[in-house]
Short mmCIF file of C-alpha atoms in Angstrom, two decimals:
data_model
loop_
_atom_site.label_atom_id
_atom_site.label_comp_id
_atom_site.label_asym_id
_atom_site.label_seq_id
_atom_site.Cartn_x
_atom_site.Cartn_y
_atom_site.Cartn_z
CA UNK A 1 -87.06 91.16 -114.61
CA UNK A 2 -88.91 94.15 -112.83
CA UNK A 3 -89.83 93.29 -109.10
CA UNK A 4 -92.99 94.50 -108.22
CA UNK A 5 -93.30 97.00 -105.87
CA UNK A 6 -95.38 96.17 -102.78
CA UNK A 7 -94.51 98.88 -99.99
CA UNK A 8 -94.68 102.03 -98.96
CA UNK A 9 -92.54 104.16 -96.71
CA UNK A 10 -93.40 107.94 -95.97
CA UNK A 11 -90.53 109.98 -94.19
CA UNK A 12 -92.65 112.80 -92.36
CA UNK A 13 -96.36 110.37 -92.56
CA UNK A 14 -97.80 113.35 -90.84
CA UNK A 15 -97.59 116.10 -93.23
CA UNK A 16 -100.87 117.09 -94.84
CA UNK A 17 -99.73 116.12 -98.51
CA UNK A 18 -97.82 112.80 -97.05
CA UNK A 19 -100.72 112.17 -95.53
CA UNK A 20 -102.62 112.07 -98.41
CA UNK A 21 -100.53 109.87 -100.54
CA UNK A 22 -100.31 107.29 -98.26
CA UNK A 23 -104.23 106.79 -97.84
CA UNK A 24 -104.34 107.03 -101.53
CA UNK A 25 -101.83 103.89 -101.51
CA UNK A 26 -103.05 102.07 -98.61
CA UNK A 27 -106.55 102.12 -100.67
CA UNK A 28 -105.04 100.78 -103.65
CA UNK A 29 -104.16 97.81 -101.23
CA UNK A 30 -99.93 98.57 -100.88
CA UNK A 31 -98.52 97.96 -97.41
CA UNK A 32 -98.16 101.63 -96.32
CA UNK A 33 -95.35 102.61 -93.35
CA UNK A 34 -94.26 105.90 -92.03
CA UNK A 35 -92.33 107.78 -89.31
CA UNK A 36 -92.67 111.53 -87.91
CA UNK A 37 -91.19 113.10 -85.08
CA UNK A 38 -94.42 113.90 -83.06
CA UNK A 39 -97.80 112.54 -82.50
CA UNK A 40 -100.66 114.52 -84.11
CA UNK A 41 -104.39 113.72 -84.94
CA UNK A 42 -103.49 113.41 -87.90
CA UNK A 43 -100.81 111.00 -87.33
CA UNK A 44 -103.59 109.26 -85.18
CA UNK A 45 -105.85 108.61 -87.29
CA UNK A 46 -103.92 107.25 -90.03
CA UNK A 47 -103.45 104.78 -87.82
CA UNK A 48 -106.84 104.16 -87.03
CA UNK A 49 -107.13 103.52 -90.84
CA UNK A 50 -104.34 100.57 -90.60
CA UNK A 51 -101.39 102.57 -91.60
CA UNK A 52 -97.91 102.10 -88.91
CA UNK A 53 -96.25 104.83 -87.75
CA UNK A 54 -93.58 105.49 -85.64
CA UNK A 55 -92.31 107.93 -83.86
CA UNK A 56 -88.78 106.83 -82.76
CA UNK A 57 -85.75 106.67 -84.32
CA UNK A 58 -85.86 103.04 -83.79
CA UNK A 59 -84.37 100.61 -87.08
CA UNK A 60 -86.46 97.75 -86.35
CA UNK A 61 -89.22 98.66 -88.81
CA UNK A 62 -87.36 99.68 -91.32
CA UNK A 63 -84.72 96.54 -90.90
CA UNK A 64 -87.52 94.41 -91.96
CA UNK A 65 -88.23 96.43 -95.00
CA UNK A 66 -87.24 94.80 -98.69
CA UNK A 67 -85.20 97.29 -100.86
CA UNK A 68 -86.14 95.58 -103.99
CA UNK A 69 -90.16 96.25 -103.26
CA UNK A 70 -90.23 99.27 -101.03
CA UNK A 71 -90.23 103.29 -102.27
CA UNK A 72 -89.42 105.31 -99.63
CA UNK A 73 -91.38 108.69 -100.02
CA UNK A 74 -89.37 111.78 -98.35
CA UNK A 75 -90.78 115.00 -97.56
CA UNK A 76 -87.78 118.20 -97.28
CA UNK A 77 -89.25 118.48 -93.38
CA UNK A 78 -87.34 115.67 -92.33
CA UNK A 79 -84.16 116.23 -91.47
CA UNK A 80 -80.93 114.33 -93.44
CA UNK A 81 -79.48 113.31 -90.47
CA UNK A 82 -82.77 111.60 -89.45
CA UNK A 83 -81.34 108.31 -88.10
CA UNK A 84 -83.82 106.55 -90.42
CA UNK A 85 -83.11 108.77 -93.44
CA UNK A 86 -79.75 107.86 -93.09
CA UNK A 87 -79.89 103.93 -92.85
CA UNK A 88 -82.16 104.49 -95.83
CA UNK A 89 -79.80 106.12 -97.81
CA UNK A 90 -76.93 103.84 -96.85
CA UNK A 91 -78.86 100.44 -98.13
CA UNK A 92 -79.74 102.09 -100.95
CA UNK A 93 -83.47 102.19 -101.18
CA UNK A 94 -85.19 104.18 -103.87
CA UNK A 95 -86.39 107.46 -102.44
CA UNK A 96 -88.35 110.00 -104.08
CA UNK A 97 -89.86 113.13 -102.87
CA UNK A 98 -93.28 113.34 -102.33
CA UNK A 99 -93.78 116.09 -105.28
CA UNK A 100 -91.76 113.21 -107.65
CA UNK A 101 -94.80 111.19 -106.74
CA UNK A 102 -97.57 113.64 -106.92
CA UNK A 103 -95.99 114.26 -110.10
CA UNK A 104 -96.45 110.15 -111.67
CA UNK A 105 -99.89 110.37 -110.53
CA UNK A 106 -100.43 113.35 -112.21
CA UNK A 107 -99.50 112.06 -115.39
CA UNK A 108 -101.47 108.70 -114.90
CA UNK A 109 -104.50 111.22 -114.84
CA UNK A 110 -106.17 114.65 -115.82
CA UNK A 111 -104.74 117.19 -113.08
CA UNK A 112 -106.23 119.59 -111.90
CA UNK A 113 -104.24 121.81 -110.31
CA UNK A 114 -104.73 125.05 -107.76
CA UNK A 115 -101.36 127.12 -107.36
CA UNK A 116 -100.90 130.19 -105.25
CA UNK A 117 -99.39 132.11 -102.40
CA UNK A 118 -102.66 132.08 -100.78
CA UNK A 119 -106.00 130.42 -101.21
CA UNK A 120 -104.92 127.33 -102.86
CA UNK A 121 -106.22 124.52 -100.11
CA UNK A 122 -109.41 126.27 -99.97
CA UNK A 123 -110.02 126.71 -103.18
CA UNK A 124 -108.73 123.12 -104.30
CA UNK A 125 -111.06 121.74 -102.16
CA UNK A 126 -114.25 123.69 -103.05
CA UNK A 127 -112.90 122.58 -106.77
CA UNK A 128 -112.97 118.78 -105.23
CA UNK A 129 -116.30 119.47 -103.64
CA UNK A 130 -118.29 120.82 -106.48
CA UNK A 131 -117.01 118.04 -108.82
CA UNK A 132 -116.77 115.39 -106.47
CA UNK A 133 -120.96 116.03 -105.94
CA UNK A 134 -121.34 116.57 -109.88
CA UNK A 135 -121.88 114.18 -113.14
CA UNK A 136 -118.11 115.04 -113.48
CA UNK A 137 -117.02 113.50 -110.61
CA UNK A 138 -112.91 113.56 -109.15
CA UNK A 139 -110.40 112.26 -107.00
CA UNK A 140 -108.61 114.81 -104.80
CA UNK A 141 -105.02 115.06 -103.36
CA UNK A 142 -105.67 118.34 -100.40
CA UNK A 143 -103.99 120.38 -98.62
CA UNK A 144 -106.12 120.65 -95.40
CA UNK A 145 -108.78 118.18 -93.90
CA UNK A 146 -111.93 118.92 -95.99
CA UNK A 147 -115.00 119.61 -93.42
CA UNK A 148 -117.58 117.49 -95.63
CA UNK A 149 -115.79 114.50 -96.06
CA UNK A 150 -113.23 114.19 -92.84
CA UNK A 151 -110.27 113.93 -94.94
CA UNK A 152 -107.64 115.14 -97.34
CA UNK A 153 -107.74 112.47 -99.80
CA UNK A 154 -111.03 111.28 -102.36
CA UNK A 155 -111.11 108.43 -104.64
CA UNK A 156 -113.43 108.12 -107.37
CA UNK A 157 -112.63 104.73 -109.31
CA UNK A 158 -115.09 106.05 -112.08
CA UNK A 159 -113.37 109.62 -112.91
CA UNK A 160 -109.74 110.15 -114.16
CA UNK A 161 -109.49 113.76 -112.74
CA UNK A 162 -107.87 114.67 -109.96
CA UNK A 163 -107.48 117.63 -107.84
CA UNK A 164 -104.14 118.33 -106.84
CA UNK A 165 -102.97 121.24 -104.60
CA UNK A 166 -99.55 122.50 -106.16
CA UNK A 167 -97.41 122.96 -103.76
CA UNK A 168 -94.74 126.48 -104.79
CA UNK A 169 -92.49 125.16 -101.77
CA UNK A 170 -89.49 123.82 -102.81
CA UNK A 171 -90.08 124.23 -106.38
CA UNK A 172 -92.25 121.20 -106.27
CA UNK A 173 -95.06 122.32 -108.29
CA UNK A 174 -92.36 121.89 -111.58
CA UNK A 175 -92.69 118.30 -110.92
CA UNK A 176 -96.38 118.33 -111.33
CA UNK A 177 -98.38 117.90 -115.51
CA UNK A 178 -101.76 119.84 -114.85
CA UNK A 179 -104.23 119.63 -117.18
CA UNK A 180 -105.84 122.40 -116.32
CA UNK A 181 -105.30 124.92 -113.15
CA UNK A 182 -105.90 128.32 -111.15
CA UNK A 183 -103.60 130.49 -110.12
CA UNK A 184 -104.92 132.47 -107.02
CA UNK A 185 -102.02 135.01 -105.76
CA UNK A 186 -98.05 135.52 -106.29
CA UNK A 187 -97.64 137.42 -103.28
CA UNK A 188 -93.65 136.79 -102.47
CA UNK A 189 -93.39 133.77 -99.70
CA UNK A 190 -90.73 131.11 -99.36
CA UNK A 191 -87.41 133.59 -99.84
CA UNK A 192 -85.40 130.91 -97.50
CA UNK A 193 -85.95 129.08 -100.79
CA UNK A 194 -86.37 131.41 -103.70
CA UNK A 195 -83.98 134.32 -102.33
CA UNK A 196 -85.62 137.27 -104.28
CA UNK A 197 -89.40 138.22 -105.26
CA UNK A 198 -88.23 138.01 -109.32
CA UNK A 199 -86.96 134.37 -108.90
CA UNK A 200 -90.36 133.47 -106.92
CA UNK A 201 -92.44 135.22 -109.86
CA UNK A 202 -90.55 133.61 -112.30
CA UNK A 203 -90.84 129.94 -110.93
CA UNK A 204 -94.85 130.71 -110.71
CA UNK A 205 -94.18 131.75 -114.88
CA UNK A 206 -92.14 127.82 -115.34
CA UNK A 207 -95.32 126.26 -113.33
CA UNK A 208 -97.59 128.19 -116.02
CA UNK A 209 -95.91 126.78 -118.89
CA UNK A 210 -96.61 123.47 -117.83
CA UNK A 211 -100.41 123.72 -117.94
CA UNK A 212 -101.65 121.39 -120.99
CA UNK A 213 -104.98 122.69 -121.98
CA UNK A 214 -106.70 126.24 -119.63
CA UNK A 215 -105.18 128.22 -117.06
CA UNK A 216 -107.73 129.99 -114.92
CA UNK A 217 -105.50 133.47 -113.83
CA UNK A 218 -106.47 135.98 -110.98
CA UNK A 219 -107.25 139.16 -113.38
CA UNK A 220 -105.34 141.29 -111.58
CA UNK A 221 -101.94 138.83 -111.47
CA UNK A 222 -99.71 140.36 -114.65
CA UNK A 223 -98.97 137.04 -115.76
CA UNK A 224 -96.70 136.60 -118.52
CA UNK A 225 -99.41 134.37 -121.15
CA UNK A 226 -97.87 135.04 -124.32
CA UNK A 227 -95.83 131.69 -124.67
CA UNK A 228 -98.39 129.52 -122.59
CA UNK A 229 -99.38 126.42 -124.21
CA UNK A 230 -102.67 126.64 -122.22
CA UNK A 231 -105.87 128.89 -122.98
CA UNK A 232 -105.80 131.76 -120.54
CA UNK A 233 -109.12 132.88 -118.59
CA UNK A 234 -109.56 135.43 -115.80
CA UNK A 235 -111.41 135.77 -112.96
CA UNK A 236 -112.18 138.56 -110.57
CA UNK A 237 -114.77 139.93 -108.08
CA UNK A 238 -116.41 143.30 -108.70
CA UNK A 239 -114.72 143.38 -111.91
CA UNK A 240 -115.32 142.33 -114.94
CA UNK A 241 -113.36 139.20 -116.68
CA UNK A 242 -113.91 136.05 -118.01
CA UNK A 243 -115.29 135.08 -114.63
CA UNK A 244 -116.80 136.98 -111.34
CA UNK A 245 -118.64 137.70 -109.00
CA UNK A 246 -120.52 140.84 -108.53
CA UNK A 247 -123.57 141.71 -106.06
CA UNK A 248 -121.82 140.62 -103.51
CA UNK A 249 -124.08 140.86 -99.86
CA UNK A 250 -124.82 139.69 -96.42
CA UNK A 251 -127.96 138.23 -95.93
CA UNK A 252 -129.03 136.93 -92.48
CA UNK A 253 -125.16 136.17 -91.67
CA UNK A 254 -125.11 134.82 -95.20
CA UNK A 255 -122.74 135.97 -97.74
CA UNK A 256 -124.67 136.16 -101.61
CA UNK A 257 -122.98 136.86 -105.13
CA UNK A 258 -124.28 137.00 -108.43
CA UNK A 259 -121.85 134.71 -110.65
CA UNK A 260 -121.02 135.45 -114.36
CA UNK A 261 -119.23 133.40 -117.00
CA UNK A 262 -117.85 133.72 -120.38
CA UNK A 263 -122.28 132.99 -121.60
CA UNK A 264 -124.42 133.15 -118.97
CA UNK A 265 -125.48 134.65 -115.39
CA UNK A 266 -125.77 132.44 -112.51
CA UNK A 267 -127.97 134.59 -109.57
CA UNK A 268 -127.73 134.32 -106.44
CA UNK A 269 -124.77 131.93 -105.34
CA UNK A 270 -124.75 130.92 -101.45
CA UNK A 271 -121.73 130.42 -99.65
CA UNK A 272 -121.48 127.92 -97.25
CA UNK A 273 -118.88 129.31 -95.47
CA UNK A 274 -119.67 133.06 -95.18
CA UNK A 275 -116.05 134.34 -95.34
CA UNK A 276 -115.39 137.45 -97.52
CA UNK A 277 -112.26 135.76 -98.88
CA UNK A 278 -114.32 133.06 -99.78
CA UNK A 279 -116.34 134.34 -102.79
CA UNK A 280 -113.04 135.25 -104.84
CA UNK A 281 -111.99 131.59 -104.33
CA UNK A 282 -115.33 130.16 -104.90
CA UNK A 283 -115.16 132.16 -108.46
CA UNK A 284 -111.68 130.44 -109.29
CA UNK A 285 -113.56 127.12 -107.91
CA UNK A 286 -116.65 127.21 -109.89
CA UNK A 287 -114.36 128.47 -112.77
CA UNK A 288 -112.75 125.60 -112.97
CA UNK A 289 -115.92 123.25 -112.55
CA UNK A 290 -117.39 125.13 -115.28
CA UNK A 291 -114.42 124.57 -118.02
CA UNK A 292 -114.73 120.57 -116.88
CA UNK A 293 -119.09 120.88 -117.07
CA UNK A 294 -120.72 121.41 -114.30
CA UNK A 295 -124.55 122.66 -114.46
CA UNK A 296 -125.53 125.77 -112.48
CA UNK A 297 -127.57 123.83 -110.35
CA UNK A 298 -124.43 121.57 -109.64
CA UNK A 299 -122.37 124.62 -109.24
CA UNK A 300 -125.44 126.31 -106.61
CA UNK A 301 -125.62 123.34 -104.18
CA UNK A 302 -122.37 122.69 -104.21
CA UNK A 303 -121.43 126.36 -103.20
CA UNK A 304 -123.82 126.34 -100.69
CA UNK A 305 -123.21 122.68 -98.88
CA UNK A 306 -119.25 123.26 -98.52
CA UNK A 307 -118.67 123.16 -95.28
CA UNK A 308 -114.92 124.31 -95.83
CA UNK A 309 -111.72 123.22 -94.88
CA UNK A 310 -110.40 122.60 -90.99
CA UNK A 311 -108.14 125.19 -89.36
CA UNK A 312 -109.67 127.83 -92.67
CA UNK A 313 -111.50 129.99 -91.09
CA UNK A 314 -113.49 127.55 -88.55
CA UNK A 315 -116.17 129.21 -86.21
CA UNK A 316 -115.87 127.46 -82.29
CA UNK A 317 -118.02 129.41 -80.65
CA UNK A 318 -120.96 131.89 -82.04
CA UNK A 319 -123.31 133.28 -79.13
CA UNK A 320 -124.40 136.27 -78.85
CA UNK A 321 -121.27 138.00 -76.93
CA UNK A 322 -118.38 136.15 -77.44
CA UNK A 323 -117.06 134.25 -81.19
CA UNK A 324 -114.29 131.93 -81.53
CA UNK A 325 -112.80 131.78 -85.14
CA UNK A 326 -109.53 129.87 -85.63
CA UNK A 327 -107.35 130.25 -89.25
CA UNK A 328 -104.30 128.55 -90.63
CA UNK A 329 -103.19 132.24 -91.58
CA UNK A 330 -99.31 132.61 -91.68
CA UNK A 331 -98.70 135.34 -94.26
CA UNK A 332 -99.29 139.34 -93.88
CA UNK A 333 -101.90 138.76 -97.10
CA UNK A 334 -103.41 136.14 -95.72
CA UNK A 335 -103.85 137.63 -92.20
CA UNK A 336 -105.13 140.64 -94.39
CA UNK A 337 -108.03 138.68 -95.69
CA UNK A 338 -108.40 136.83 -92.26
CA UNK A 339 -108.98 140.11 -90.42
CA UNK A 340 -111.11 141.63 -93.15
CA UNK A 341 -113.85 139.01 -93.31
CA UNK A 342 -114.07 139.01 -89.30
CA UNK A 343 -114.28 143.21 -89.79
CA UNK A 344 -117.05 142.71 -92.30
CA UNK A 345 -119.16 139.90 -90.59
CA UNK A 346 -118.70 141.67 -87.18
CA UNK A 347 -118.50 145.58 -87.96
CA UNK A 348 -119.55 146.39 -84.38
CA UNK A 349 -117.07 143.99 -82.06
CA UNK A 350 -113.80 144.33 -80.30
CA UNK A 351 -111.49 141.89 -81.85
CA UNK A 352 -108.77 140.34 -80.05
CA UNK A 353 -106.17 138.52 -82.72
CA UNK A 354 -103.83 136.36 -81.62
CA UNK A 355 -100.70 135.07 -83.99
CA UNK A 356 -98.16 132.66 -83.76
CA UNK A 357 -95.43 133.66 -86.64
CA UNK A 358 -94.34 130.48 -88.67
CA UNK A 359 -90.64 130.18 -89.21
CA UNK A 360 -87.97 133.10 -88.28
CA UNK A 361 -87.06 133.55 -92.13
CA UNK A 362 -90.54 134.55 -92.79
CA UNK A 363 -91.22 136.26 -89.07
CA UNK A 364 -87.85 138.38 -90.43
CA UNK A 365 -88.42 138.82 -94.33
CA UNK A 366 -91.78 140.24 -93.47
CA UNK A 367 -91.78 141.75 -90.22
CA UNK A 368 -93.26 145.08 -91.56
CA UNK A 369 -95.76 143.19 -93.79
CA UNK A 370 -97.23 141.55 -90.03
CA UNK A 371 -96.74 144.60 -87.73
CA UNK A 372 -98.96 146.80 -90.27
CA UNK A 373 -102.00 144.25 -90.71
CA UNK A 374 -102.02 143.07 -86.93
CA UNK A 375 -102.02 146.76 -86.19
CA UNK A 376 -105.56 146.40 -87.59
CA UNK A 377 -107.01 144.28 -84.66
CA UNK A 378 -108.52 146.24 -81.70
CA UNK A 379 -105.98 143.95 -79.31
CA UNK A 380 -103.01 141.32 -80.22
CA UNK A 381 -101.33 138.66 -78.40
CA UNK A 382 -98.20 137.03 -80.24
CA UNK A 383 -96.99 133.39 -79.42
CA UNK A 384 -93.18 132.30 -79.78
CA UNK A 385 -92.21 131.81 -82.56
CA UNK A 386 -93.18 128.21 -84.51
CA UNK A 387 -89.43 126.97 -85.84
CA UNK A 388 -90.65 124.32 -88.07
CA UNK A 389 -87.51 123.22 -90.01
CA UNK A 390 -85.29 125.93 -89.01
CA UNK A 391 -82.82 127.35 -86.18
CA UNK A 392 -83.22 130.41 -84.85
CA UNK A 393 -81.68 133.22 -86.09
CA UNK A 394 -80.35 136.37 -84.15
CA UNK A 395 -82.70 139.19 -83.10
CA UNK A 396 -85.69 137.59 -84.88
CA UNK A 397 -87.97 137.22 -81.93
CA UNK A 398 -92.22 137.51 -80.98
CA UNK A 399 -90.93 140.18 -78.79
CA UNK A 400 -89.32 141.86 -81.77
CA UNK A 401 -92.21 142.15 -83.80
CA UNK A 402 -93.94 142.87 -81.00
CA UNK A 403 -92.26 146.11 -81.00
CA UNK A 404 -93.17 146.90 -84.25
CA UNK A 405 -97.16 146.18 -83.80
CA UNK A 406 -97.85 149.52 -82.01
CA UNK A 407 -100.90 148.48 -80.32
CA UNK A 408 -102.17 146.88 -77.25
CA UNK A 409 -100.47 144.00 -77.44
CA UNK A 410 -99.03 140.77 -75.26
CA UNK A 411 -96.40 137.97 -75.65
CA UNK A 412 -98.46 135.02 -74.20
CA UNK A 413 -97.26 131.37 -73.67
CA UNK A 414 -99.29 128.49 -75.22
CA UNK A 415 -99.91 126.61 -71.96
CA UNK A 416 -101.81 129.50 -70.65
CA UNK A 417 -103.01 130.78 -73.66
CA UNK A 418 -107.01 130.08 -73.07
CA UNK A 419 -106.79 130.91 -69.47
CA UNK A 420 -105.85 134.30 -70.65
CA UNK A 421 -108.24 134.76 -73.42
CA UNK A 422 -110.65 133.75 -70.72
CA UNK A 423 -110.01 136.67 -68.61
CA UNK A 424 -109.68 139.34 -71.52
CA UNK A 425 -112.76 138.50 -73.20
CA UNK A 426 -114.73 138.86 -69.53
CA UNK A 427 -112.95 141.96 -68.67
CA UNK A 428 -114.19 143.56 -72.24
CA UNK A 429 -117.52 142.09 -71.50
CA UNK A 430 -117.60 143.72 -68.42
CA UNK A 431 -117.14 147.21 -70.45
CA UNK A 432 -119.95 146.33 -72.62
CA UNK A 433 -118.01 144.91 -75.28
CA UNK A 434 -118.98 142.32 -77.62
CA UNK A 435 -116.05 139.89 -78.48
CA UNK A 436 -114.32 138.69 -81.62
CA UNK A 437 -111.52 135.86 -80.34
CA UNK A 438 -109.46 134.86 -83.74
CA UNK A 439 -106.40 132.89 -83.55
CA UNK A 440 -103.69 132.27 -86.51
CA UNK A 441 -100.88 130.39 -87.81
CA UNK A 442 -99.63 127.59 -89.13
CA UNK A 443 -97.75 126.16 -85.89
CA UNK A 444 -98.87 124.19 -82.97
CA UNK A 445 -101.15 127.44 -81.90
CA UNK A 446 -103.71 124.86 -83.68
CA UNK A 447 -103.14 122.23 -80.45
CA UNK A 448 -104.74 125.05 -78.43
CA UNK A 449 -107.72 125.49 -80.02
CA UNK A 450 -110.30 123.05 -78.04
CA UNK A 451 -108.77 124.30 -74.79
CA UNK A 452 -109.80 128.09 -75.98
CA UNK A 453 -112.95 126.90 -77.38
CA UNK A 454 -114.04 125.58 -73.50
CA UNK A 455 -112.75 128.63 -72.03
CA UNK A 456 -114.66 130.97 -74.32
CA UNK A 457 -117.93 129.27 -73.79
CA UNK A 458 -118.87 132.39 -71.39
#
């Protein structure tokens, strides 16, 4: 006789894809547990929403758990030797990873999946928004807070689509069955993992073959389509393909596009978030809600009422002299399209980037990569290093990359961070300048960001 199960419990709650599947299965009405290390917002407001967590390596929680009822749902974060982890193992509860379970739910519905080096939460979550607000209508597993709805998760009891964000870390996208899904980038990321660029290509070619009915393809991506199950369509901007965007322009601080498709024109698309990077994902976005139905005048105020996604990109302060932007870029392409948007919105003002490098695997596989595009910005300040889920490894320093950035530059420490911001941005204003303040990364630079946005309100 099968024994129902009845609980929950999520090893590393406070990741932004844990997160997600336990409000999905604390709305389905399962008991729903977790532990993390540290207290975040996040972490906070799950339980505000009912959900315990802990942040000890105390057993008494998990001493009252019943192995015949309870998953346990493990993210690669937390560490084996997790005192928890390991009185899990040792009573033998069922664990799965969080992509296993991603995966089930993937099968139980029509996935729709966003993969990519870069642009994947974004776009995902314009892809939620624009169906979400449509006759289509979705559920939506994200990878970042969305800014219209406050959260990472939606639930739609009428729709069986969902949006998934698949996850190239760890392989875990194999475990997913999309029904359909873009493919933004393959830039090379994760070589801790992967080891080489070929075998990181080649596991975005595995994830391909695994896509049930269209794949929506970056035009300029080489991928391999020929034994695809899936029908293939591009999509570019300023080029032609299956879909893009052309016309692109600023308006009144507003970016505009002209969209096309495989049979028709749509003029004059709004963004709601007026970041350069932006229109190619909204093209992949609207791509996508095309394919599943969506009207042009679903696919126009949809565009133009995303709000985006938190730590993407988010304006803090916008007067006259002085803006505030803060990104969740960790990757030389991604600080690429980071700096470029600020360049185009703000042609005429000195910006001042500052960068917290996310593990020392990365920090070291693409030193060169970082030192080139921060060499862009008119000024840079580099945190320590954020260690995530590794030790340090020799010579791989901020200080080390510092050397290689070439321009002014400054190793700053996080609790003094917006006190020195502060004092640069009133110094340049004193020489006439008008400021551009951007910070990025996908560390605990974020935990500075209302302390700089009260210090920049000059």
């Amino acid at each position: 006789m099968n024994t129902v199960v009845d609980t929950y419990y999520f090893l590393g709650i406070g990741g932004i894809g844990m997160s997600a599947l336990a409000r999905y299965f604390a709305a389905k009405g399962f008991r729903v547990l977790g532990y993390d290390r540290t207290a975040s917002p996040l972490t906070r407001q799950l339980e505000a929403e009912g959900i315990g967590v802990q942040y000890d390596d105390v057993l008494d929680i998990v001493r009252t758990l019943d192995i015949a009822t309870t998953i346990v749902v493990r993210t690669p974060a937390v560490p084996e030797d997790t005192p928890i982890y390991t009185y899990i193992r040792e009573r033998g509860f069922r664990v799965m990873k969080r992509a296993e379970v991603l995966g089930l739910l993937t099968r139980m519905n029509r996935a729709l999946c966003v993969a990519g080096t870069h642009g994947k939460t974004t776009t995902s979550t314009m892809l939620a928004h624009l169906l979400y607000g449509s006759r289509v209508g979705c559920n939506a597993f994200l990878g970042g807070i969305s800014n219209n709805y406050h959260t990472n998760l939606l639930i739609d009891t009428k729709s069986d689509y969902v949006v998934v964000e698949a996850d190239e870390f760890d392989r875990s996208f194999h475990h997913l069955t999309p029904y359909m899904s873009v493919i933004t980038s393959m830039d090379p990321d994760h070589l801790d993992i992967y080891g080489t660029e070929a075998a990181y290509r080649a596991s975005f070619e595995q994830y391909a073959g695994l896509v049930e009915h269209a794949l929506v393809v970056k035009s300029s991506l080489q991928l391999n389509v020929e034994s695809l199950k899936a029908r293939v369509y591009t999509y570019s901007v300023g080029e032609k393909a299956d879909f893009y965007a052309d016309n692109v322009r600023v308006k009144d601080g507003e970016i505009w596009f002209d969209f096309y498709t495989p049979e028709s024109k749509v003029a004059d698309i709004q963004l709601g978030v007026p970041v350069l990077v932006n229109v190619e994902n909204s093209v992949a976005a609207m791509a996508m809600a095309v394919l599943m139905g969506a009207t042009e005048e679903e696919l126009r105020d949809g565009m133009r009422s995303f709000m985006g996604v938190y730590r993407r990109f988010n304006v803090h302060v916008n007067t006259p002299r002085v803006t505030y932007i803060d990104d969740y870029a960790h990757h030389p392409q991604e600080l690429k399209a980071t700096i470029d948007s600020v360049r185009y919105l703000y042609p005429e003002r000195y910006v001042i980037g500052v960068f917290q490098p996310h593990l020392y695997s990365r920090t070291r596989d693409f030193a060169d990569g970082f030192a080139e595009v921060l060499s862009g910005l008119d000024e840079v300040a580099l945190l320590p290093i954020y260690p995530a889920r590794e030790e340090p490894i020799e010579g791989v320093t901020s200080e080390w990359l510092m050397e290689k950035i070439g321009t002014k530059r400054a190793l700053v420490l996080p609790n003094i961070l917006a006190k020195y911001l502060r004092e640069r941005v009133k110094q340049c204003m004193a020489q006439g300048k008008d400021c551009v303040v951007v910070t990025m990364g996908a560390g605990d630079i974020s935990d500075q960001v209302n302390d700089i946005e009260k210090a920049l309100q000059i």
